[in-house]
Amino acid sequence: MSQEKIGFILIHGFTGTHFEMQPLENFLKNEGYIVNNITLPGHETTAEEHANLTWLEIVNYANEKLIELKNEVDKVFVAGLSMGGAISLYLASQNLSITGAIAMSAPYKIPDFRAVFLKLFPFLVKLMPFQYNTNEEIEDEEVKKAHKCYNKYYTKSVFWLMDLLKETRKNLPKISVPTLILHSIRDPSVPVSHAKKIYDKITCKDKTLLFINEGGHIIPEDLGKEKAFSMIKQWVASQIQGDS
């Protein structure tokens, strides 16, 4: 274990909570790392607050937490799940001082084709003002019952998510820090093709694409998390050693 102070910013997903990153937080802390498992604005509050966010508010908040941690440690990694993975990639495109970025289950764009129609015909939001989370993207039945997120959220919040993913896509070629893309081949929410597109768009040579064979979308909580954590551990160790 390096004597350097190594830090991690963990970023949860859309409508999610920091609890979905807690298993990874505990794992990393047990490895001796300093971890800030953040709660994004508009999450763990109300669906109304969530709906009235902008993509910049979300990204700027995560960046503030990143800067705070960078002032406390020698090296810092950003790791996110789903939308949090996209945020990690965006931050990596803007911060050369990040040691590495990890994106789990990250979408290249919103996989639901209906989102395109919402953008083209905003009046449709009035016809279906709410969307619902069912946790069907989780395979582990016990985790599915316990998973915390907004059960119902405003459809209009999809607009700022689309903006965020658009900005992330645009900036993928700017990433020049080591990047790990991690995806479950059984993810029912974000197809594996998204991970491959993200990987291909990153021009940095130090990039890695890995897959796990079990579990769904919420990698840090679901079946296969131990395998995923082992992959992360090995990758992080190689980056710390290579950056020394």
PDB file of C-alpha atoms in Angstrom:
ATOM      1  CA  MET A   1       0.000   0.000   0.000  1.00  0.00           C
ATOM      2  CA  SER A   2       1.382   3.392  -1.001  1.00  0.00           C
ATOM      3  CA  GLN A   3       2.216   5.884   1.776  1.00  0.00           C
ATOM      4  CA  GLU A   4       0.633   8.582  -0.366  1.00  0.00           C
ATOM      5  CA  LYS A   5      -2.841   9.757   0.537  1.00  0.00           C
ATOM      6  CA  ILE A   6      -5.182   8.508  -2.182  1.00  0.00           C
ATOM      7  CA  GLY A   7      -8.725   9.844  -2.389  1.00  0.00           C
ATOM      8  CA  PHE A   8     -11.931   8.891  -4.170  1.00  0.00           C
ATOM      9  CA  ILE A   9     -15.004  10.927  -5.038  1.00  0.00           C
ATOM     10  CA  LEU A  10     -17.972   8.571  -5.502  1.00  0.00           C
ATOM     11  CA  ILE A  11     -20.976   9.780  -7.513  1.00  0.00           C
ATOM     12  CA  HIS A  12     -24.360   8.040  -7.550  1.00  0.00           C
ATOM     13  CA  GLY A  13     -26.886   7.857 -10.361  1.00  0.00           C
ATOM     14  CA  PHE A  14     -29.965   9.734 -11.597  1.00  0.00           C
ATOM     15  CA  THR A  15     -32.740   9.751  -8.925  1.00  0.00           C
ATOM     16  CA  GLY A  16     -30.439   7.614  -6.750  1.00  0.00           C
ATOM     17  CA  THR A  17     -28.737   8.149  -3.413  1.00  0.00           C
ATOM     18  CA  HIS A  18     -25.274   7.804  -1.931  1.00  0.00           C
ATOM     19  CA  PHE A  19     -26.427   4.482  -0.456  1.00  0.00           C
ATOM     20  CA  GLU A  20     -26.026   2.767  -3.833  1.00  0.00           C
ATOM     21  CA  MET A  21     -22.312   3.606  -3.699  1.00  0.00           C
ATOM     22  CA  GLN A  22     -21.892   2.602  -0.051  1.00  0.00           C
ATOM     23  CA  PRO A  23     -20.627  -0.952  -0.688  1.00  0.00           C
ATOM     24  CA  LEU A  24     -17.857   0.466  -2.883  1.00  0.00           C
ATOM     25  CA  GLU A  25     -17.180   3.182  -0.302  1.00  0.00           C
ATOM     26  CA  ASN A  26     -16.719   0.546   2.408  1.00  0.00           C
ATOM     27  CA  PHE A  27     -14.493  -1.556   0.153  1.00  0.00           C
ATOM     28  CA  LEU A  28     -12.221   1.366  -0.715  1.00  0.00           C
ATOM     29  CA  LYS A  29     -11.975   2.511   2.896  1.00  0.00           C
ATOM     30  CA  ASN A  30     -10.952  -1.013   3.903  1.00  0.00           C
ATOM     31  CA  GLU A  31      -8.178  -0.733   1.307  1.00  0.00           C
ATOM     32  CA  GLY A  32      -6.917   2.366   3.093  1.00  0.00           C
ATOM     33  CA  TYR A  33      -8.254   5.035   0.741  1.00  0.00           C
ATOM     34  CA  ILE A  34      -9.925   8.317   1.697  1.00  0.00           C
ATOM     35  CA  VAL A  35     -13.459   8.388   0.293  1.00  0.00           C
ATOM     36  CA  ASN A  36     -16.104  11.083  -0.119  1.00  0.00           C
ATOM     37  CA  ASN A  37     -19.350   9.433  -1.181  1.00  0.00           C
ATOM     38  CA  ILE A  38     -21.290  12.526  -2.210  1.00  0.00           C
ATOM     39  CA  THR A  39     -25.007  13.207  -2.461  1.00  0.00           C
ATOM     40  CA  LEU A  40     -25.807  15.291  -5.532  1.00  0.00           C
ATOM     41  CA  PRO A  41     -28.123  18.336  -5.382  1.00  0.00           C
ATOM     42  CA  GLY A  42     -31.794  17.466  -5.770  1.00  0.00           C
ATOM     43  CA  HIS A  43     -31.246  13.901  -4.571  1.00  0.00           C
ATOM     44  CA  GLU A  44     -32.356  12.578  -1.185  1.00  0.00           C
ATOM     45  CA  THR A  45     -34.555  15.697  -1.003  1.00  0.00           C
ATOM     46  CA  THR A  46     -37.733  16.045  -3.091  1.00  0.00           C
ATOM     47  CA  ALA A  47     -38.752  15.197  -6.634  1.00  0.00           C
ATOM     48  CA  GLU A  48     -39.577  18.888  -7.119  1.00  0.00           C
ATOM     49  CA  GLU A  49     -36.003  19.936  -6.366  1.00  0.00           C
ATOM     50  CA  HIS A  50     -34.745  17.167  -8.616  1.00  0.00           C
ATOM     51  CA  ALA A  51     -36.906  18.372 -11.505  1.00  0.00           C
ATOM     52  CA  ASN A  52     -35.671  21.958 -11.313  1.00  0.00           C
ATOM     53  CA  LEU A  53     -31.959  21.233 -11.525  1.00  0.00           C
ATOM     54  CA  THR A  54     -29.638  22.069 -14.390  1.00  0.00           C
ATOM     55  CA  TRP A  55     -26.814  19.892 -15.614  1.00  0.00           C
ATOM     56  CA  LEU A  56     -24.327  22.604 -14.625  1.00  0.00           C
ATOM     57  CA  GLU A  57     -25.540  22.640 -11.018  1.00  0.00           C
ATOM     58  CA  ILE A  58     -24.923  18.911 -10.797  1.00  0.00           C
ATOM     59  CA  VAL A  59     -21.493  19.020 -12.434  1.00  0.00           C
ATOM     60  CA  ASN A  60     -20.329  22.111 -10.553  1.00  0.00           C
ATOM     61  CA  TYR A  61     -21.260  20.555  -7.223  1.00  0.00           C
ATOM     62  CA  ALA A  62     -19.321  17.384  -8.009  1.00  0.00           C
ATOM     63  CA  ASN A  63     -16.365  19.482  -9.150  1.00  0.00           C
ATOM     64  CA  GLU A  64     -16.407  21.484  -5.902  1.00  0.00           C
ATOM     65  CA  LYS A  65     -16.230  18.249  -3.904  1.00  0.00           C
ATOM     66  CA  LEU A  66     -13.420  17.057  -6.149  1.00  0.00           C
ATOM     67  CA  ILE A  67     -11.405  20.234  -5.525  1.00  0.00           C
ATOM     68  CA  GLU A  68     -11.981  19.938  -1.768  1.00  0.00           C
ATOM     69  CA  LEU A  69     -10.665  16.382  -1.723  1.00  0.00           C
ATOM     70  CA  LYS A  70      -7.720  17.212  -3.999  1.00  0.00           C
ATOM     71  CA  ASN A  71      -6.573  19.672  -1.344  1.00  0.00           C
ATOM     72  CA  GLU A  72      -6.461  16.862   1.229  1.00  0.00           C
ATOM     73  CA  VAL A  73      -4.792  14.047  -0.725  1.00  0.00           C
ATOM     74  CA  ASP A  74      -1.857  13.407  -3.040  1.00  0.00           C
ATOM     75  CA  LYS A  75      -3.865  11.675  -5.761  1.00  0.00           C
ATOM     76  CA  VAL A  76      -7.576  11.576  -6.473  1.00  0.00           C
ATOM     77  CA  PHE A  77      -9.868   9.315  -8.483  1.00  0.00           C
ATOM     78  CA  VAL A  78     -13.467   9.965  -9.516  1.00  0.00           C
ATOM     79  CA  ALA A  79     -15.822   6.990  -9.731  1.00  0.00           C
ATOM     80  CA  GLY A  80     -19.479   7.100 -10.658  1.00  0.00           C
ATOM     81  CA  LEU A  81     -22.462   4.927 -11.405  1.00  0.00           C
ATOM     82  CA  SER A  82     -24.763   5.461 -14.392  1.00  0.00           C
ATOM     83  CA  MET A  83     -25.288   9.243 -14.572  1.00  0.00           C
ATOM     84  CA  GLY A  84     -22.561   9.474 -11.939  1.00  0.00           C
ATOM     85  CA  GLY A  85     -20.305   7.627 -14.351  1.00  0.00           C
ATOM     86  CA  ALA A  86     -21.056  10.217 -17.012  1.00  0.00           C
ATOM     87  CA  ILE A  87     -20.249  12.977 -14.515  1.00  0.00           C
ATOM     88  CA  SER A  88     -16.950  11.256 -13.707  1.00  0.00           C
ATOM     89  CA  LEU A  89     -16.094  11.224 -17.401  1.00  0.00           C
ATOM     90  CA  TYR A  90     -17.008  14.885 -17.782  1.00  0.00           C
ATOM     91  CA  LEU A  91     -14.862  15.840 -14.790  1.00  0.00           C
ATOM     92  CA  ALA A  92     -11.994  13.808 -16.230  1.00  0.00           C
ATOM     93  CA  SER A  93     -12.244  15.796 -19.462  1.00  0.00           C
ATOM     94  CA  GLN A  94     -11.862  19.055 -17.530  1.00  0.00           C
ATOM     95  CA  ASN A  95      -9.310  18.136 -14.832  1.00  0.00           C
ATOM     96  CA  LEU A  96      -5.827  17.009 -15.815  1.00  0.00           C
ATOM     97  CA  SER A  97      -4.865  16.624 -12.167  1.00  0.00           C
ATOM     98  CA  ILE A  98      -7.234  13.672 -11.677  1.00  0.00           C
ATOM     99  CA  THR A  99      -5.248  10.446 -11.364  1.00  0.00           C
ATOM    100  CA  GLY A 100      -7.994   8.361 -12.937  1.00  0.00           C
ATOM    101  CA  ALA A 101     -11.706   8.085 -13.707  1.00  0.00           C
ATOM    102  CA  ILE A 102     -14.016   5.099 -13.289  1.00  0.00           C
ATOM    103  CA  ALA A 103     -17.401   4.946 -15.023  1.00  0.00           C
ATOM    104  CA  MET A 104     -19.771   2.099 -14.131  1.00  0.00           C
ATOM    105  CA  SER A 105     -22.927   1.463 -16.180  1.00  0.00           C
ATOM    106  CA  ALA A 106     -22.494   4.873 -17.811  1.00  0.00           C
ATOM    107  CA  PRO A 107     -24.943   5.801 -20.589  1.00  0.00           C
ATOM    108  CA  TYR A 108     -23.670   7.287 -23.836  1.00  0.00           C
ATOM    109  CA  LYS A 109     -27.086   8.887 -24.171  1.00  0.00           C
ATOM    110  CA  ILE A 110     -30.524   8.184 -22.725  1.00  0.00           C
ATOM    111  CA  PRO A 111     -31.299   4.660 -23.942  1.00  0.00           C
ATOM    112  CA  ASP A 112     -35.083   5.180 -23.903  1.00  0.00           C
ATOM    113  CA  PHE A 113     -36.105   6.328 -27.394  1.00  0.00           C
ATOM    114  CA  ARG A 114     -39.084   8.193 -25.917  1.00  0.00           C
ATOM    115  CA  ALA A 115     -36.705  10.848 -24.600  1.00  0.00           C
ATOM    116  CA  VAL A 116     -36.103  12.029 -28.170  1.00  0.00           C
ATOM    117  CA  PHE A 117     -39.813  12.660 -28.638  1.00  0.00           C
ATOM    118  CA  LEU A 118     -39.943  14.617 -25.383  1.00  0.00           C
ATOM    119  CA  LYS A 119     -37.202  16.898 -26.679  1.00  0.00           C
ATOM    120  CA  LEU A 120     -38.944  17.359 -30.022  1.00  0.00           C
ATOM    121  CA  PHE A 121     -42.440  17.710 -28.570  1.00  0.00           C
ATOM    122  CA  PRO A 122     -42.175  19.198 -25.048  1.00  0.00           C
ATOM    123  CA  PHE A 123     -45.963  19.316 -24.688  1.00  0.00           C
ATOM    124  CA  LEU A 124     -45.835  15.544 -24.197  1.00  0.00           C
ATOM    125  CA  VAL A 125     -44.523  16.208 -20.681  1.00  0.00           C
ATOM    126  CA  LYS A 126     -48.011  17.411 -19.747  1.00  0.00           C
ATOM    127  CA  LEU A 127     -49.463  14.117 -20.960  1.00  0.00           C
ATOM    128  CA  MET A 128     -47.064  12.051 -18.856  1.00  0.00           C
ATOM    129  CA  PRO A 129     -45.735  14.327 -16.103  1.00  0.00           C
ATOM    130  CA  PHE A 130     -44.189  11.518 -14.046  1.00  0.00           C
ATOM    131  CA  GLN A 131     -41.885   8.557 -14.547  1.00  0.00           C
ATOM    132  CA  TYR A 132     -41.551   5.622 -12.168  1.00  0.00           C
ATOM    133  CA  ASN A 133     -38.641   3.564 -10.855  1.00  0.00           C
ATOM    134  CA  THR A 134     -39.359  -0.138 -10.324  1.00  0.00           C
ATOM    135  CA  ASN A 135     -35.845  -1.339  -9.393  1.00  0.00           C
ATOM    136  CA  GLU A 136     -36.176  -4.060 -12.031  1.00  0.00           C
ATOM    137  CA  GLU A 137     -32.645  -3.163 -13.111  1.00  0.00           C
ATOM    138  CA  ILE A 138     -31.382  -4.947  -9.971  1.00  0.00           C
ATOM    139  CA  GLU A 139     -31.012  -8.749  -9.963  1.00  0.00           C
ATOM    140  CA  ASP A 140     -30.384  -9.345  -6.259  1.00  0.00           C
ATOM    141  CA  GLU A 141     -33.873  -9.621  -4.747  1.00  0.00           C
ATOM    142  CA  GLU A 142     -32.859  -8.430  -1.276  1.00  0.00           C
ATOM    143  CA  VAL A 143     -31.057  -5.419  -2.712  1.00  0.00           C
ATOM    144  CA  LYS A 144     -34.037  -4.705  -4.957  1.00  0.00           C
ATOM    145  CA  LYS A 145     -36.296  -4.443  -1.896  1.00  0.00           C
ATOM    146  CA  ALA A 146     -33.893  -2.217   0.034  1.00  0.00           C
ATOM    147  CA  HIS A 147     -32.663   0.040  -2.785  1.00  0.00           C
ATOM    148  CA  LYS A 148     -33.280   3.736  -2.123  1.00  0.00           C
ATOM    149  CA  CYS A 149     -34.247   6.159  -4.886  1.00  0.00           C
ATOM    150  CA  TYR A 150     -37.135   8.356  -5.968  1.00  0.00           C
ATOM    151  CA  ASN A 151     -39.969   5.950  -6.742  1.00  0.00           C
ATOM    152  CA  LYS A 152     -41.578   8.696  -8.814  1.00  0.00           C
ATOM    153  CA  TYR A 153     -39.901  11.642 -10.521  1.00  0.00           C
ATOM    154  CA  TYR A 154     -40.912  14.421 -12.889  1.00  0.00           C
ATOM    155  CA  THR A 155     -40.534  13.678 -16.579  1.00  0.00           C
ATOM    156  CA  LYS A 156     -39.098  17.149 -17.209  1.00  0.00           C
ATOM    157  CA  SER A 157     -35.987  16.214 -15.218  1.00  0.00           C
ATOM    158  CA  VAL A 158     -35.016  14.067 -18.199  1.00  0.00           C
ATOM    159  CA  PHE A 159     -34.210  17.297 -20.072  1.00  0.00           C
ATOM    160  CA  TRP A 160     -31.284  18.248 -17.834  1.00  0.00           C
ATOM    161  CA  LEU A 161     -30.071  14.663 -17.899  1.00  0.00           C
ATOM    162  CA  MET A 162     -30.066  14.791 -21.702  1.00  0.00           C
ATOM    163  CA  ASP A 163     -28.070  18.029 -21.567  1.00  0.00           C
ATOM    164  CA  LEU A 164     -25.554  16.439 -19.207  1.00  0.00           C
ATOM    165  CA  LEU A 165     -25.049  13.401 -21.417  1.00  0.00           C
ATOM    166  CA  LYS A 166     -24.735  15.603 -24.506  1.00  0.00           C
ATOM    167  CA  GLU A 167     -21.966  17.644 -22.866  1.00  0.00           C
ATOM    168  CA  THR A 168     -20.244  14.465 -21.704  1.00  0.00           C
ATOM    169  CA  ARG A 169     -20.325  12.949 -25.208  1.00  0.00           C
ATOM    170  CA  LYS A 170     -18.905  16.156 -26.663  1.00  0.00           C
ATOM    171  CA  ASN A 171     -16.006  16.150 -24.206  1.00  0.00           C
ATOM    172  CA  LEU A 172     -15.049  12.459 -24.291  1.00  0.00           C
ATOM    173  CA  PRO A 173     -12.219  13.071 -26.820  1.00  0.00           C
ATOM    174  CA  LYS A 174     -10.689  15.584 -24.381  1.00  0.00           C
ATOM    175  CA  ILE A 175     -10.112  12.959 -21.684  1.00  0.00           C
ATOM    176  CA  SER A 176      -6.384  12.463 -21.227  1.00  0.00           C
ATOM    177  CA  VAL A 177      -6.309  10.770 -17.815  1.00  0.00           C
ATOM    178  CA  PRO A 178      -6.456   6.980 -17.284  1.00  0.00           C
ATOM    179  CA  THR A 179     -10.041   5.792 -17.542  1.00  0.00           C
ATOM    180  CA  LEU A 180     -11.806   2.560 -16.588  1.00  0.00           C
ATOM    181  CA  ILE A 181     -15.157   1.744 -18.185  1.00  0.00           C
ATOM    182  CA  LEU A 182     -16.950  -1.038 -16.284  1.00  0.00           C
ATOM    183  CA  HIS A 183     -20.249  -2.560 -17.388  1.00  0.00           C
ATOM    184  CA  SER A 184     -22.421  -5.600 -16.728  1.00  0.00           C
ATOM    185  CA  ILE A 185     -23.321  -7.602 -19.811  1.00  0.00           C
ATOM    186  CA  ARG A 186     -26.705  -8.178 -18.135  1.00  0.00           C
ATOM    187  CA  ASP A 187     -27.494  -4.474 -17.644  1.00  0.00           C
ATOM    188  CA  PRO A 188     -31.172  -4.084 -18.671  1.00  0.00           C
ATOM    189  CA  SER A 189     -31.127  -0.278 -18.542  1.00  0.00           C
ATOM    190  CA  VAL A 190     -27.993   0.731 -20.435  1.00  0.00           C
ATOM    191  CA  PRO A 191     -26.909  -1.696 -23.185  1.00  0.00           C
ATOM    192  CA  VAL A 192     -23.295  -2.845 -23.406  1.00  0.00           C
ATOM    193  CA  SER A 193     -23.006  -0.926 -26.681  1.00  0.00           C
ATOM    194  CA  HIS A 194     -22.968   2.316 -24.675  1.00  0.00           C
ATOM    195  CA  ALA A 195     -19.791   1.256 -22.863  1.00  0.00           C
ATOM    196  CA  LYS A 196     -18.158   0.429 -26.181  1.00  0.00           C
ATOM    197  CA  LYS A 197     -19.149   3.786 -27.697  1.00  0.00           C
ATOM    198  CA  ILE A 198     -17.745   5.662 -24.713  1.00  0.00           C
ATOM    199  CA  TYR A 199     -14.527   3.649 -24.892  1.00  0.00           C
ATOM    200  CA  ASP A 200     -14.142   4.344 -28.615  1.00  0.00           C
ATOM    201  CA  LYS A 201     -14.728   8.090 -28.205  1.00  0.00           C
ATOM    202  CA  ILE A 202     -12.004   8.446 -25.579  1.00  0.00           C
ATOM    203  CA  THR A 203      -8.782   9.186 -27.455  1.00  0.00           C
ATOM    204  CA  CYS A 204      -6.497   8.702 -24.454  1.00  0.00           C
ATOM    205  CA  LYS A 205      -4.371   5.560 -24.871  1.00  0.00           C
ATOM    206  CA  ASP A 206      -4.619   4.643 -21.194  1.00  0.00           C
ATOM    207  CA  LYS A 207      -8.192   3.405 -21.229  1.00  0.00           C
ATOM    208  CA  THR A 208      -9.653   0.085 -20.120  1.00  0.00           C
ATOM    209  CA  LEU A 209     -12.993  -1.577 -20.889  1.00  0.00           C
ATOM    210  CA  LEU A 210     -14.061  -4.403 -18.559  1.00  0.00           C
ATOM    211  CA  PHE A 211     -17.258  -6.427 -18.186  1.00  0.00           C
ATOM    212  CA  ILE A 212     -18.826  -8.468 -15.420  1.00  0.00           C
ATOM    213  CA  ASN A 213     -21.112 -11.412 -16.156  1.00  0.00           C
ATOM    214  CA  GLU A 214     -23.722 -11.040 -13.432  1.00  0.00           C
ATOM    215  CA  GLY A 215     -25.776  -8.336 -11.822  1.00  0.00           C
ATOM    216  CA  GLY A 216     -27.731  -5.565 -13.480  1.00  0.00           C
ATOM    217  CA  HIS A 217     -27.369  -1.810 -13.697  1.00  0.00           C
ATOM    218  CA  ILE A 218     -26.498  -0.953 -10.073  1.00  0.00           C
ATOM    219  CA  ILE A 219     -23.063  -2.583 -10.035  1.00  0.00           C
ATOM    220  CA  PRO A 220     -21.903  -1.506  -6.531  1.00  0.00           C
ATOM    221  CA  GLU A 221     -24.949  -3.125  -4.896  1.00  0.00           C
ATOM    222  CA  ASP A 222     -25.880  -6.033  -7.127  1.00  0.00           C
ATOM    223  CA  LEU A 223     -24.683  -9.546  -7.842  1.00  0.00           C
ATOM    224  CA  GLY A 224     -21.154  -9.474  -9.184  1.00  0.00           C
ATOM    225  CA  LYS A 225     -20.073  -6.490  -7.106  1.00  0.00           C
ATOM    226  CA  GLU A 226     -17.185  -8.449  -5.560  1.00  0.00           C
ATOM    227  CA  LYS A 227     -15.811  -9.161  -9.032  1.00  0.00           C
ATOM    228  CA  ALA A 228     -16.262  -5.510  -9.996  1.00  0.00           C
ATOM    229  CA  PHE A 229     -14.504  -4.312  -6.847  1.00  0.00           C
ATOM    230  CA  SER A 230     -11.613  -6.683  -7.513  1.00  0.00           C
ATOM    231  CA  MET A 231     -11.267  -5.248 -11.030  1.00  0.00           C
ATOM    232  CA  ILE A 232     -11.318  -1.713  -9.647  1.00  0.00           C
ATOM    233  CA  LYS A 233      -8.733  -2.592  -7.003  1.00  0.00           C
ATOM    234  CA  GLN A 234      -6.313  -4.014  -9.574  1.00  0.00           C
ATOM    235  CA  TRP A 235      -6.806  -1.128 -11.982  1.00  0.00           C
ATOM    236  CA  VAL A 236      -6.340   1.523  -9.291  1.00  0.00           C
ATOM    237  CA  ALA A 237      -3.185  -0.203  -8.017  1.00  0.00           C
ATOM    238  CA  SER A 238      -1.732  -0.185 -11.536  1.00  0.00           C
ATOM    239  CA  GLN A 239      -2.463   3.528 -11.909  1.00  0.00           C
ATOM    240  CA  ILE A 240      -0.919   4.439  -8.562  1.00  0.00           C
ATOM    241  CA  GLN A 241       2.175   2.393  -9.324  1.00  0.00           C
ATOM    242  CA  GLY A 242       2.470   3.763 -12.843  1.00  0.00           C
ATOM    243  CA  ASP A 243       2.029   7.349 -11.669  1.00  0.00           C
ATOM    244  CA  SER A 244       4.679   7.104  -8.948  1.00  0.00           C
TER     245      SER A 244
END
